[in-house]
PDB file of C-alpha atoms in Angstrom:
ATOM      1  CA  MET Y 135      40.049  92.808  67.074  1.00  0.00           C
ATOM      2  CA  ILE Y 136      41.637  95.326  69.063  1.00  0.00           C
ATOM      3  CA  ALA Y 137      44.063  93.176  70.557  1.00  0.00           C
ATOM      4  CA  ARG Y 138      45.295  92.154  66.897  1.00  0.00           C
ATOM      5  CA  LEU Y 139      45.495  95.777  66.086  1.00  0.00           C
ATOM      6  CA  LEU Y 140      47.747  96.701  69.086  1.00  0.00           C
ATOM      7  CA  LEU Y 141      50.153  93.647  68.220  1.00  0.00           C
ATOM      8  CA  ALA Y 142      50.285  94.625  64.490  1.00  0.00           C
ATOM      9  CA  THR Y 143      50.845  98.277  65.594  1.00  0.00           C
ATOM     10  CA  ALA Y 144      53.872  97.236  68.018  1.00  0.00           C
ATOM     11  CA  LEU Y 145      55.246  95.140  65.610  1.00  0.00           C
ATOM     12  CA  THR Y 146      55.114  97.859  62.952  1.00  0.00           C
ATOM     13  CA  LEU Y 147      56.891 100.320  65.449  1.00  0.00           C
ATOM     14  CA  SER Y 148      59.524  97.739  66.454  1.00  0.00           C
ATOM     15  CA  LEU Y 149      60.468  96.880  63.057  1.00  0.00           C
ATOM     16  CA  THR Y 150      60.477 100.775  62.205  1.00  0.00           C
ATOM     17  CA  ALA Y 151      62.755 101.652  65.447  1.00  0.00           C
ATOM     18  CA  CYS Y 152      65.350  99.025  63.385  1.00  0.00           C
ATOM     19  CA  SER Y 153      65.557 100.380  60.177  1.00  0.00           C
ATOM     20  CA  THR Y 154      68.701 102.199  59.431  1.00  0.00           C
ATOM     21  CA  ASP Y 155      68.382 105.281  57.049  1.00  0.00           C
ATOM     22  CA  PRO Y 156      71.312 105.965  54.452  1.00  0.00           C
ATOM     23  CA  VAL Y 157      73.759 108.297  55.882  1.00  0.00           C
ATOM     24  CA  ASN Y 158      75.196 111.475  53.684  1.00  0.00           C
ATOM     25  CA  GLU Y 159      76.546 113.622  55.856  1.00  0.00           C
ATOM     26  CA  THR Y 160      79.016 116.591  55.968  1.00  0.00           C
ATOM     27  CA  HIS Y 161      80.795 117.691  59.295  1.00  0.00           C
ATOM     28  CA  ASN Y 162      82.861 120.780  59.240  1.00  0.00           C
ATOM     29  CA  GLY Y 163      85.446 120.382  62.482  1.00  0.00           C
ATOM     30  CA  ASP Y 164      88.879 121.541  63.928  1.00  0.00           C
ATOM     31  CA  LEU Y 165      91.529 119.595  65.453  1.00  0.00           C
ATOM     32  CA  ALA Y 166      92.799 121.431  68.497  1.00  0.00           C
ATOM     33  CA  THR Y 167      94.491 121.023  71.415  1.00  0.00           C
ATOM     34  CA  GLY Y 168      92.056 119.663  74.452  1.00  0.00           C
ATOM     35  CA  ASP Y 169      91.177 117.093  71.858  1.00  0.00           C
ATOM     36  CA  SER Y 170      90.964 113.426  72.235  1.00  0.00           C
ATOM     37  CA  THR Y 171      94.379 112.087  71.709  1.00  0.00           C
ATOM     38  CA  HIS Y 172      95.391 108.934  69.794  1.00  0.00           C
ATOM     39  CA  PRO Y 173      96.888 106.194  72.197  1.00  0.00           C
ATOM     40  CA  ARG Y 174      99.324 104.987  69.983  1.00  0.00           C
ATOM     41  CA  ASP Y 175     100.920 108.592  68.563  1.00  0.00           C
ATOM     42  CA  GLY Y 176      99.104 111.357  70.540  1.00  0.00           C
ATOM     43  CA  SER Y 177      97.541 112.892  67.578  1.00  0.00           C
ATOM     44  CA  PHE Y 178      94.396 114.480  68.269  1.00  0.00           C
ATOM     45  CA  TYR Y 179      91.280 113.363  66.955  1.00  0.00           C
ATOM     46  CA  ASP Y 180      87.514 113.760  66.845  1.00  0.00           C
ATOM     47  CA  MET Y 181      84.836 111.050  66.813  1.00  0.00           C
ATOM     48  CA  TYR Y 182      81.825 110.725  64.639  1.00  0.00           C
ATOM     49  CA  THR Y 183      79.402 107.372  64.792  1.00  0.00           C
ATOM     50  CA  PHE Y 184      76.813 106.602  62.098  1.00  0.00           C
ATOM     51  CA  GLU Y 185      74.614 103.234  61.519  1.00  0.00           C
ATOM     52  CA  ALA Y 186      74.997 100.934  58.596  1.00  0.00           C
ATOM     53  CA  LYS Y 187      73.809  97.785  57.678  1.00  0.00           C
ATOM     54  CA  GLU Y 188      75.709  94.539  56.342  1.00  0.00           C
ATOM     55  CA  GLY Y 189      76.603  94.773  53.160  1.00  0.00           C
ATOM     56  CA  TRP Y 190      76.409  98.640  52.359  1.00  0.00           C
ATOM     57  CA  GLN Y 191      78.888 100.947  50.776  1.00  0.00           C
ATOM     58  CA  ILE Y 192      80.662 102.943  53.427  1.00  0.00           C
ATOM     59  CA  LYS Y 193      82.834 105.846  51.910  1.00  0.00           C
ATOM     60  CA  VAL Y 194      84.445 108.285  54.194  1.00  0.00           C
ATOM     61  CA  ARG Y 195      86.776 111.028  53.072  1.00  0.00           C
ATOM     62  CA  MET Y 196      88.465 113.928  55.068  1.00  0.00           C
ATOM     63  CA  ASN Y 197      90.267 117.102  53.705  1.00  0.00           C
ATOM     64  CA  SER Y 198      92.189 119.666  55.248  1.00  0.00           C
ATOM     65  CA  PRO Y 199      94.542 122.592  53.920  1.00  0.00           C
ATOM     66  CA  ALA Y 200      95.920 122.873  57.449  1.00  0.00           C
ATOM     67  CA  PHE Y 201      97.352 119.327  58.024  1.00  0.00           C
ATOM     68  CA  ASP Y 202      98.143 115.888  57.148  1.00  0.00           C
ATOM     69  CA  THR Y 203      94.846 113.911  57.656  1.00  0.00           C
ATOM     70  CA  TYR Y 204      94.462 110.366  58.701  1.00  0.00           C
ATOM     71  CA  LEU Y 205      91.418 108.301  59.114  1.00  0.00           C
ATOM     72  CA  GLN Y 206      90.329 105.230  60.743  1.00  0.00           C
ATOM     73  CA  LEU Y 207      87.038 103.478  60.744  1.00  0.00           C
ATOM     74  CA  ARG Y 208      86.158 101.369  63.260  1.00  0.00           C
ATOM     75  CA  ARG Y 209      83.148  99.230  64.582  1.00  0.00           C
ATOM     76  CA  GLN Y 210      81.733 100.448  67.991  1.00  0.00           C
ATOM     77  CA  GLY Y 211      81.683  97.549  70.531  1.00  0.00           C
ATOM     78  CA  VAL Y 212      84.951  96.189  68.836  1.00  0.00           C
ATOM     79  CA  ASP Y 213      88.278  96.347  70.590  1.00  0.00           C
ATOM     80  CA  ASP Y 214      89.878  99.719  69.556  1.00  0.00           C
ATOM     81  CA  SER Y 215      93.247  97.936  68.189  1.00  0.00           C
ATOM     82  CA  ALA Y 216      91.006  96.016  65.711  1.00  0.00           C
ATOM     83  CA  PHE Y 217      89.904  98.761  63.566  1.00  0.00           C
ATOM     84  CA  LEU Y 218      88.447  98.154  60.198  1.00  0.00           C
ATOM     85  CA  GLN Y 219      90.288 100.075  58.028  1.00  0.00           C
ATOM     86  CA  GLU Y 220      92.689 103.159  58.135  1.00  0.00           C
ATOM     87  CA  ASN Y 221      94.054 105.576  55.488  1.00  0.00           C
ATOM     88  CA  ASP Y 222      96.747 108.314  55.380  1.00  0.00           C
ATOM     89  CA  ASP Y 223      96.954 109.615  51.782  1.00  0.00           C
ATOM     90  CA  ILE Y 224      94.937 109.013  48.863  1.00  0.00           C
ATOM     91  CA  ASN Y 225      97.881 109.218  46.936  1.00  0.00           C
ATOM     92  CA  GLY Y 226     101.346 110.197  46.813  1.00  0.00           C
ATOM     93  CA  THR Y 227      99.874 113.744  45.883  1.00  0.00           C
ATOM     94  CA  ASP Y 228      96.988 113.927  47.841  1.00  0.00           C
ATOM     95  CA  LYS Y 229      97.536 114.197  51.707  1.00  0.00           C
ATOM     96  CA  ASN Y 230      93.652 113.977  52.040  1.00  0.00           C
ATOM     97  CA  SER Y 231      92.196 110.585  53.547  1.00  0.00           C
ATOM     98  CA  GLU Y 232      89.650 108.198  51.969  1.00  0.00           C
ATOM     99  CA  ILE Y 233      88.169 104.826  53.124  1.00  0.00           C
ATOM    100  CA  ALA Y 234      85.622 102.879  51.065  1.00  0.00           C
ATOM    101  CA  ILE Y 235      84.737  99.580  52.203  1.00  0.00           C
ATOM    102  CA  THR Y 236      81.821  97.451  52.261  1.00  0.00           C
ATOM    103  CA  ALA Y 237      80.426  97.015  55.891  1.00  0.00           C
ATOM    104  CA  PRO Y 238      81.011  93.416  57.282  1.00  0.00           C
ATOM    105  CA  ALA Y 239      78.170  93.639  59.754  1.00  0.00           C
ATOM    106  CA  SER Y 240      75.002  95.655  60.942  1.00  0.00           C
ATOM    107  CA  GLY Y 241      75.718  98.171  63.499  1.00  0.00           C
ATOM    108  CA  THR Y 242      77.268 101.290  64.611  1.00  0.00           C
ATOM    109  CA  TYR Y 243      80.723 102.466  63.010  1.00  0.00           C
ATOM    110  CA  VAL Y 244      82.951 105.062  64.483  1.00  0.00           C
ATOM    111  CA  VAL Y 245      85.182 107.342  62.503  1.00  0.00           C
ATOM    112  CA  TRP Y 246      88.575 108.719  64.261  1.00  0.00           C
ATOM    113  CA  ALA Y 247      89.024 111.950  62.141  1.00  0.00           C
ATOM    114  CA  ASN Y 248      92.501 112.721  63.067  1.00  0.00           C
ATOM    115  CA  SER Y 249      96.087 113.931  61.618  1.00  0.00           C
ATOM    116  CA  TYR Y 250      98.982 112.098  60.631  1.00  0.00           C
ATOM    117  CA  ASP Y 251     101.384 114.271  62.857  1.00  0.00           C
ATOM    118  CA  SER Y 252     101.155 114.394  66.464  1.00  0.00           C
ATOM    119  CA  GLY Y 253     100.310 117.866  67.778  1.00  0.00           C
ATOM    120  CA  ALA Y 254      99.064 119.422  64.235  1.00  0.00           C
ATOM    121  CA  THR Y 255      96.110 121.224  64.507  1.00  0.00           C
ATOM    122  CA  GLY Y 256      93.436 123.213  61.945  1.00  0.00           C
ATOM    123  CA  ALA Y 257      90.026 123.110  60.247  1.00  0.00           C
ATOM    124  CA  TYR Y 258      89.087 119.930  58.125  1.00  0.00           C
ATOM    125  CA  THR Y 259      85.940 118.734  56.140  1.00  0.00           C
ATOM    126  CA  LEU Y 260      84.707 115.146  57.007  1.00  0.00           C
ATOM    127  CA  GLN Y 261      82.124 113.281  54.461  1.00  0.00           C
ATOM    128  CA  ILE Y 262      80.604 110.258  55.538  1.00  0.00           C
ATOM    129  CA  GLN Y 263      78.324 108.159  53.350  1.00  0.00           C
ATOM    130  CA  ALA Y 264      76.601 104.666  54.002  1.00  0.00           C
ATOM    131  CA  ASN Y 265      74.327 103.580  51.226  1.00  0.00           C
ATOM    132  CA  PRO Y 266      72.648 100.031  50.139  1.00  0.00           C
ATOM    133  CA  ALA Y 267      74.866  98.313  47.247  1.00  0.00           C
ATOM    134  CA  GLN Y 268      73.225  99.302  43.955  1.00  0.00           C
TER     135      GLN Y 268
END
C-alpha cells in the first residue's frame, strides 16, 4: 500500500513538473550599447524565453517610441539561422513589430527583441502571450 502511494505521488509530481502554464508577460526593456549584437546586421538585441506547447497560439508585440523595432521568434535548440518568424513593421504606418503564430512544437521559445537599424538604442515594451488554442 505504501509503495503504491509513493508511486502515485511520484507520478503526479513528474506530470506536474512537465506541465506548461499559459504565458502573459510584459517586459519594459532598454536596448543599449553593450547588449548582445545580432550577427547579421550588428543591431543590439535582448533575449527572452518562454515555454509553449504544440498548437498554442503565440503572440509577441514590441513597441518603442525611440527606434524602429524588429522581432525574431526562434525555438531553443534549433539552429539560429532557422528562426520561426520575424517582423519589422506591423504595417506601412506602424513601425512597431508583431508576430502571431501557432506553436509548431512543444518546448522553449526565444524572442530576440531588437531594432531594425544597427546601433539604435532606447526604451521598449515587449508583450509575450502563449495560450492554448480556443
